[in-house]
Amino acid sequence: MPTLLSENEIVSGLKELMGWTRSGGEIKKTVELKDFVHAMGFVNSVALLAEKANHHPDIDIRWNKVTLALSTHSAGGLTANDFNLAKAIDAL
Amino acid sequence: MPTLLSENEIVSGLKELMGWTRSGGEIKKTVELKDFVHAMGFVNSVALLAEKANHHPDIDIRWNKVTLALSTHSAGGLTANDFNLAKAIDAL
């Protein structure tokens, strides 16, 4: 099982990400795309990374806006898995 | 602008759908798939119908569960557009 990150690790992890905020035991990001078609393109790119990592964010689609939330449910909070996937998503 | 449906029209419209419930000015349905890959397949099918109809549900993905919410925001509630798209989604 992945290890929960410490507060210090979470704070420094967030500094390496773009546009993610912490909300309790998860990190969230909302991305605004040009329209629904582009939102779905982004969602599918995220989905491919998620399936590859076997780590799946919650994904909320509101026409051109996509909100992602990452948490490691099996560990009950944030682990390196969340920050690694967030970093990969930022690099899309 | 599409016309808001009457209460009677909403009640009889819901009877023609499968698994949708009314929640204020929207109708919602949660579909449970085998896993995330199948959930994304379903989401993409819904997305194609939505873009074709130029009417886009809110879509929430939770690994193998997909929740759809339909409302006609421009009309401030439920119209035939919502029930037509719901019917097309049910037929997937």
PDB file of C-alpha atoms in Angstrom:
ATOM      1  CA  MET A   1       0.000   0.000   0.000  1.00  0.00           C
ATOM      2  CA  PRO A   2       1.335   3.477  -0.803  1.00  0.00           C
ATOM      3  CA  THR A   3       2.381   5.584   2.167  1.00  0.00           C
ATOM      4  CA  LEU A   4       0.502   8.716   3.188  1.00  0.00           C
ATOM      5  CA  LEU A   5       2.556  11.838   2.618  1.00  0.00           C
ATOM      6  CA  SER A   6       3.460  14.129   5.511  1.00  0.00           C
ATOM      7  CA  GLU A   7       2.195  17.709   5.660  1.00  0.00           C
ATOM      8  CA  ASN A   8       5.606  18.958   4.568  1.00  0.00           C
ATOM      9  CA  GLU A   9       5.690  16.576   1.630  1.00  0.00           C
ATOM     10  CA  ILE A  10       2.200  17.681   0.554  1.00  0.00           C
ATOM     11  CA  VAL A  11       3.108  21.376   0.748  1.00  0.00           C
ATOM     12  CA  SER A  12       6.287  20.900  -1.256  1.00  0.00           C
ATOM     13  CA  GLY A  13       4.520  18.547  -3.680  1.00  0.00           C
ATOM     14  CA  LEU A  14       1.904  21.201  -4.432  1.00  0.00           C
ATOM     15  CA  LYS A  15       4.646  23.697  -5.284  1.00  0.00           C
ATOM     16  CA  GLU A  16       5.748  21.456  -8.145  1.00  0.00           C
ATOM     17  CA  LEU A  17       2.236  21.332  -9.616  1.00  0.00           C
ATOM     18  CA  MET A  18       0.306  23.840 -11.739  1.00  0.00           C
ATOM     19  CA  GLY A  19      -3.123  24.962 -10.582  1.00  0.00           C
ATOM     20  CA  TRP A  20      -3.837  22.217  -8.059  1.00  0.00           C
ATOM     21  CA  THR A  21      -5.270  23.046  -4.649  1.00  0.00           C
ATOM     22  CA  ARG A  22      -5.585  20.869  -1.605  1.00  0.00           C
ATOM     23  CA  SER A  23      -9.008  20.061  -0.249  1.00  0.00           C
ATOM     24  CA  GLY A  24      -8.723  17.771   2.785  1.00  0.00           C
ATOM     25  CA  GLY A  25      -7.399  14.395   1.691  1.00  0.00           C
ATOM     26  CA  GLU A  26      -7.391  15.237  -1.995  1.00  0.00           C
ATOM     27  CA  ILE A  27      -5.914  17.622  -4.534  1.00  0.00           C
ATOM     28  CA  LYS A  28      -8.118  19.273  -7.157  1.00  0.00           C
ATOM     29  CA  LYS A  29      -7.702  21.162 -10.382  1.00  0.00           C
ATOM     30  CA  THR A  30     -10.205  22.708 -12.783  1.00  0.00           C
ATOM     31  CA  VAL A  31      -9.122  23.110 -16.390  1.00  0.00           C
ATOM     32  CA  GLU A  32     -11.066  25.321 -18.780  1.00  0.00           C
ATOM     33  CA  LEU A  33     -10.977  24.291 -22.425  1.00  0.00           C
ATOM     34  CA  LYS A  34     -12.253  25.973 -25.572  1.00  0.00           C
ATOM     35  CA  ASP A  35     -15.471  23.958 -25.736  1.00  0.00           C
ATOM     36  CA  PHE A  36     -16.948  20.511 -25.040  1.00  0.00           C
ATOM     37  CA  VAL A  37     -15.038  18.808 -27.839  1.00  0.00           C
ATOM     38  CA  HIS A  38     -11.750  20.047 -26.443  1.00  0.00           C
ATOM     39  CA  ALA A  39     -12.860  19.154 -22.907  1.00  0.00           C
ATOM     40  CA  MET A  40     -13.470  15.570 -24.040  1.00  0.00           C
ATOM     41  CA  GLY A  41     -10.058  15.491 -25.712  1.00  0.00           C
ATOM     42  CA  PHE A  42      -8.483  16.511 -22.425  1.00  0.00           C
ATOM     43  CA  VAL A  43     -10.561  14.001 -20.439  1.00  0.00           C
ATOM     44  CA  ASN A  44      -9.506  11.183 -22.730  1.00  0.00           C
ATOM     45  CA  SER A  45      -5.838  12.135 -22.394  1.00  0.00           C
ATOM     46  CA  VAL A  46      -6.243  12.121 -18.609  1.00  0.00           C
ATOM     47  CA  ALA A  47      -8.050   8.773 -18.810  1.00  0.00           C
ATOM     48  CA  LEU A  48      -5.177   7.159 -20.713  1.00  0.00           C
ATOM     49  CA  LEU A  49      -2.640   8.361 -18.144  1.00  0.00           C
ATOM     50  CA  ALA A  50      -4.918   7.241 -15.303  1.00  0.00           C
ATOM     51  CA  GLU A  51      -5.417   3.750 -16.682  1.00  0.00           C
ATOM     52  CA  LYS A  52      -1.692   3.407 -17.362  1.00  0.00           C
ATOM     53  CA  ALA A  53      -0.925   4.398 -13.770  1.00  0.00           C
ATOM     54  CA  ASN A  54      -3.848   2.329 -12.454  1.00  0.00           C
ATOM     55  CA  HIS A  55      -4.802   5.419 -10.470  1.00  0.00           C
ATOM     56  CA  HIS A  56      -8.021   7.182 -11.393  1.00  0.00           C
ATOM     57  CA  PRO A  57      -9.066  10.727 -10.554  1.00  0.00           C
ATOM     58  CA  ASP A  58     -12.663  11.743 -10.037  1.00  0.00           C
ATOM     59  CA  ILE A  59     -13.559  13.615 -13.232  1.00  0.00           C
ATOM     60  CA  ASP A  60     -16.387  16.156 -13.485  1.00  0.00           C
ATOM     61  CA  ILE A  61     -17.235  17.551 -16.923  1.00  0.00           C
ATOM     62  CA  ARG A  62     -19.234  20.782 -17.216  1.00  0.00           C
ATOM     63  CA  TRP A  63     -19.256  21.552 -20.948  1.00  0.00           C
ATOM     64  CA  ASN A  64     -15.836  23.231 -21.376  1.00  0.00           C
ATOM     65  CA  LYS A  65     -14.672  22.828 -17.767  1.00  0.00           C
ATOM     66  CA  VAL A  66     -13.102  19.687 -16.336  1.00  0.00           C
ATOM     67  CA  THR A  67     -12.481  19.264 -12.622  1.00  0.00           C
ATOM     68  CA  LEU A  68     -10.107  16.534 -11.490  1.00  0.00           C
ATOM     69  CA  ALA A  69      -9.749  15.303  -7.913  1.00  0.00           C
ATOM     70  CA  LEU A  70      -6.980  12.960  -6.839  1.00  0.00           C
ATOM     71  CA  SER A  71      -6.744  10.943  -3.652  1.00  0.00           C
ATOM     72  CA  THR A  72      -5.461   7.487  -2.731  1.00  0.00           C
ATOM     73  CA  HIS A  73      -8.595   5.945  -1.257  1.00  0.00           C
ATOM     74  CA  SER A  74      -6.840   2.725  -0.200  1.00  0.00           C
ATOM     75  CA  ALA A  75      -4.447   4.790   1.933  1.00  0.00           C
ATOM     76  CA  GLY A  76      -7.066   7.259   3.147  1.00  0.00           C
ATOM     77  CA  GLY A  77      -5.415  10.387   1.784  1.00  0.00           C
ATOM     78  CA  LEU A  78      -2.631  11.773  -0.373  1.00  0.00           C
ATOM     79  CA  THR A  79       0.311   9.651  -1.499  1.00  0.00           C
ATOM     80  CA  ALA A  80       3.063   9.928  -4.084  1.00  0.00           C
ATOM     81  CA  ASN A  81       0.674   8.267  -6.565  1.00  0.00           C
ATOM     82  CA  ASP A  82      -1.518  11.375  -6.539  1.00  0.00           C
ATOM     83  CA  PHE A  83       1.338  13.784  -7.112  1.00  0.00           C
ATOM     84  CA  ASN A  84       2.917  11.622  -9.801  1.00  0.00           C
ATOM     85  CA  LEU A  85      -0.333  11.482 -11.766  1.00  0.00           C
ATOM     86  CA  ALA A  86      -0.986  15.203 -11.234  1.00  0.00           C
ATOM     87  CA  LYS A  87       2.466  15.931 -12.631  1.00  0.00           C
ATOM     88  CA  ALA A  88       1.794  13.764 -15.675  1.00  0.00           C
ATOM     89  CA  ILE A  89      -1.538  15.540 -16.231  1.00  0.00           C
ATOM     90  CA  ASP A  90       0.175  18.937 -15.976  1.00  0.00           C
ATOM     91  CA  ALA A  91       2.579  17.820 -18.702  1.00  0.00           C
ATOM     92  CA  LEU A  92      -0.228  17.090 -21.200  1.00  0.00           C
TER      93      LEU A  92
ATOM     94  CA  MET B   1     -35.530  28.932 -27.033  1.00  0.00           C
ATOM     95  CA  PRO B   2     -36.937  25.500 -26.054  1.00  0.00           C
ATOM     96  CA  THR B   3     -40.110  25.560 -23.962  1.00  0.00           C
ATOM     97  CA  LEU B   4     -40.140  24.400 -20.346  1.00  0.00           C
ATOM     98  CA  LEU B   5     -42.151  21.217 -19.893  1.00  0.00           C
ATOM     99  CA  SER B   6     -45.187  21.119 -17.643  1.00  0.00           C
ATOM    100  CA  GLU B   7     -45.261  18.930 -14.546  1.00  0.00           C
ATOM    101  CA  ASN B   8     -47.462  16.431 -16.364  1.00  0.00           C
ATOM    102  CA  GLU B   9     -45.102  16.306 -19.314  1.00  0.00           C
ATOM    103  CA  ILE B  10     -42.144  15.732 -17.008  1.00  0.00           C
ATOM    104  CA  VAL B  11     -43.888  12.916 -15.144  1.00  0.00           C
ATOM    105  CA  SER B  12     -44.920  11.166 -18.359  1.00  0.00           C
ATOM    106  CA  GLY B  13     -41.498  11.812 -19.923  1.00  0.00           C
ATOM    107  CA  LEU B  14     -39.788  10.088 -16.997  1.00  0.00           C
ATOM    108  CA  LYS B  15     -41.961   7.002 -17.498  1.00  0.00           C
ATOM    109  CA  GLU B  16     -40.444   6.555 -20.951  1.00  0.00           C
ATOM    110  CA  LEU B  17     -36.894   6.647 -19.600  1.00  0.00           C
ATOM    111  CA  MET B  18     -34.817   3.988 -17.845  1.00  0.00           C
ATOM    112  CA  GLY B  19     -33.250   4.793 -14.476  1.00  0.00           C
ATOM    113  CA  TRP B  20     -33.553   8.577 -14.559  1.00  0.00           C
ATOM    114  CA  THR B  21     -34.791  10.490 -11.544  1.00  0.00           C
ATOM    115  CA  ARG B  22     -35.839  14.086 -11.263  1.00  0.00           C
ATOM    116  CA  SER B  23     -33.911  16.414  -9.038  1.00  0.00           C
ATOM    117  CA  GLY B  24     -35.375  19.935  -9.191  1.00  0.00           C
ATOM    118  CA  GLY B  25     -34.811  21.359 -12.660  1.00  0.00           C
ATOM    119  CA  GLU B  26     -32.764  18.426 -13.894  1.00  0.00           C
ATOM    120  CA  ILE B  27     -32.955  14.688 -14.504  1.00  0.00           C
ATOM    121  CA  LYS B  28     -30.129  12.410 -13.366  1.00  0.00           C
ATOM    122  CA  LYS B  29     -28.951   8.881 -13.963  1.00  0.00           C
ATOM    123  CA  THR B  30     -26.014   6.891 -12.614  1.00  0.00           C
ATOM    124  CA  VAL B  31     -24.714   4.046 -14.744  1.00  0.00           C
ATOM    125  CA  GLU B  32     -22.378   1.433 -13.303  1.00  0.00           C
ATOM    126  CA  LEU B  33     -19.940  -0.133 -15.754  1.00  0.00           C
ATOM    127  CA  LYS B  34     -17.502  -3.020 -15.410  1.00  0.00           C
ATOM    128  CA  ASP B  35     -14.486  -0.806 -14.777  1.00  0.00           C
ATOM    129  CA  PHE B  36     -12.911   2.545 -15.703  1.00  0.00           C
ATOM    130  CA  VAL B  37     -12.167   1.521 -19.292  1.00  0.00           C
ATOM    131  CA  HIS B  38     -15.810   0.643 -19.861  1.00  0.00           C
ATOM    132  CA  ALA B  39     -16.922   3.806 -18.059  1.00  0.00           C
ATOM    133  CA  MET B  40     -14.830   5.879 -20.468  1.00  0.00           C
ATOM    134  CA  GLY B  41     -16.313   3.997 -23.413  1.00  0.00           C
ATOM    135  CA  PHE B  42     -19.779   4.902 -22.170  1.00  0.00           C
ATOM    136  CA  VAL B  43     -18.782   8.531 -21.523  1.00  0.00           C
ATOM    137  CA  ASN B  44     -17.437   8.872 -25.043  1.00  0.00           C
ATOM    138  CA  SER B  45     -20.621   7.437 -26.530  1.00  0.00           C
ATOM    139  CA  VAL B  46     -22.645   9.933 -24.492  1.00  0.00           C
ATOM    140  CA  ALA B  47     -20.292  12.730 -25.580  1.00  0.00           C
ATOM    141  CA  LEU B  48     -20.852  11.971 -29.268  1.00  0.00           C
ATOM    142  CA  LEU B  49     -24.641  12.036 -28.838  1.00  0.00           C
ATOM    143  CA  ALA B  50     -24.388  15.238 -26.798  1.00  0.00           C
ATOM    144  CA  GLU B  51     -22.251  17.044 -29.338  1.00  0.00           C
ATOM    145  CA  LYS B  52     -24.529  15.903 -32.163  1.00  0.00           C
ATOM    146  CA  ALA B  53     -27.563  17.246 -30.273  1.00  0.00           C
ATOM    147  CA  ASN B  54     -25.651  20.343 -29.171  1.00  0.00           C
ATOM    148  CA  HIS B  55     -26.953  19.580 -25.701  1.00  0.00           C
ATOM    149  CA  HIS B  56     -24.460  18.547 -23.054  1.00  0.00           C
ATOM    150  CA  PRO B  57     -25.111  16.760 -19.782  1.00  0.00           C
ATOM    151  CA  ASP B  58     -23.008  17.273 -16.695  1.00  0.00           C
ATOM    152  CA  ILE B  59     -20.867  14.143 -16.491  1.00  0.00           C
ATOM    153  CA  ASP B  60     -19.268  12.857 -13.281  1.00  0.00           C
ATOM    154  CA  ILE B  61     -16.905   9.897 -13.529  1.00  0.00           C
ATOM    155  CA  ARG B  62     -16.082   7.845 -10.401  1.00  0.00           C
ATOM    156  CA  TRP B  63     -13.979   4.955 -11.696  1.00  0.00           C
ATOM    157  CA  ASN B  64     -16.701   2.570 -12.941  1.00  0.00           C
ATOM    158  CA  LYS B  65     -19.680   4.828 -12.175  1.00  0.00           C
ATOM    159  CA  VAL B  66     -20.884   7.622 -14.437  1.00  0.00           C
ATOM    160  CA  THR B  67     -23.519  10.117 -13.308  1.00  0.00           C
ATOM    161  CA  LEU B  68     -25.268  12.204 -15.947  1.00  0.00           C
ATOM    162  CA  ALA B  69     -27.408  15.264 -15.226  1.00  0.00           C
ATOM    163  CA  LEU B  70     -29.516  16.932 -17.888  1.00  0.00           C
ATOM    164  CA  SER B  71     -31.128  20.361 -17.795  1.00  0.00           C
ATOM    165  CA  THR B  72     -31.743  23.125 -20.320  1.00  0.00           C
ATOM    166  CA  HIS B  73     -29.901  26.000 -18.671  1.00  0.00           C
ATOM    167  CA  SER B  74     -31.026  28.561 -21.266  1.00  0.00           C
ATOM    168  CA  ALA B  75     -34.664  27.777 -20.399  1.00  0.00           C
ATOM    169  CA  GLY B  76     -34.067  27.421 -16.657  1.00  0.00           C
ATOM    170  CA  GLY B  77     -35.306  23.846 -16.354  1.00  0.00           C
ATOM    171  CA  LEU B  78     -36.415  20.747 -18.217  1.00  0.00           C
ATOM    172  CA  THR B  79     -37.365  20.815 -21.891  1.00  0.00           C
ATOM    173  CA  ALA B  80     -37.905  18.249 -24.647  1.00  0.00           C
ATOM    174  CA  ASN B  81     -34.179  18.535 -25.408  1.00  0.00           C
ATOM    175  CA  ASP B  82     -33.368  16.849 -22.090  1.00  0.00           C
ATOM    176  CA  PHE B  83     -35.776  13.971 -22.592  1.00  0.00           C
ATOM    177  CA  ASN B  84     -34.741  13.447 -26.219  1.00  0.00           C
ATOM    178  CA  LEU B  85     -31.079  13.163 -25.249  1.00  0.00           C
ATOM    179  CA  ALA B  86     -31.902  10.948 -22.248  1.00  0.00           C
ATOM    180  CA  LYS B  87     -33.802   8.616 -24.576  1.00  0.00           C
ATOM    181  CA  ALA B  88     -30.863   8.473 -26.981  1.00  0.00           C
ATOM    182  CA  ILE B  89     -28.516   7.694 -24.078  1.00  0.00           C
ATOM    183  CA  ASP B  90     -30.837   4.921 -22.864  1.00  0.00           C
ATOM    184  CA  ALA B  91     -30.667   3.399 -26.342  1.00  0.00           C
ATOM    185  CA  LEU B  92     -26.856   3.098 -26.283  1.00  0.00           C
TER     186      LEU B  92
END
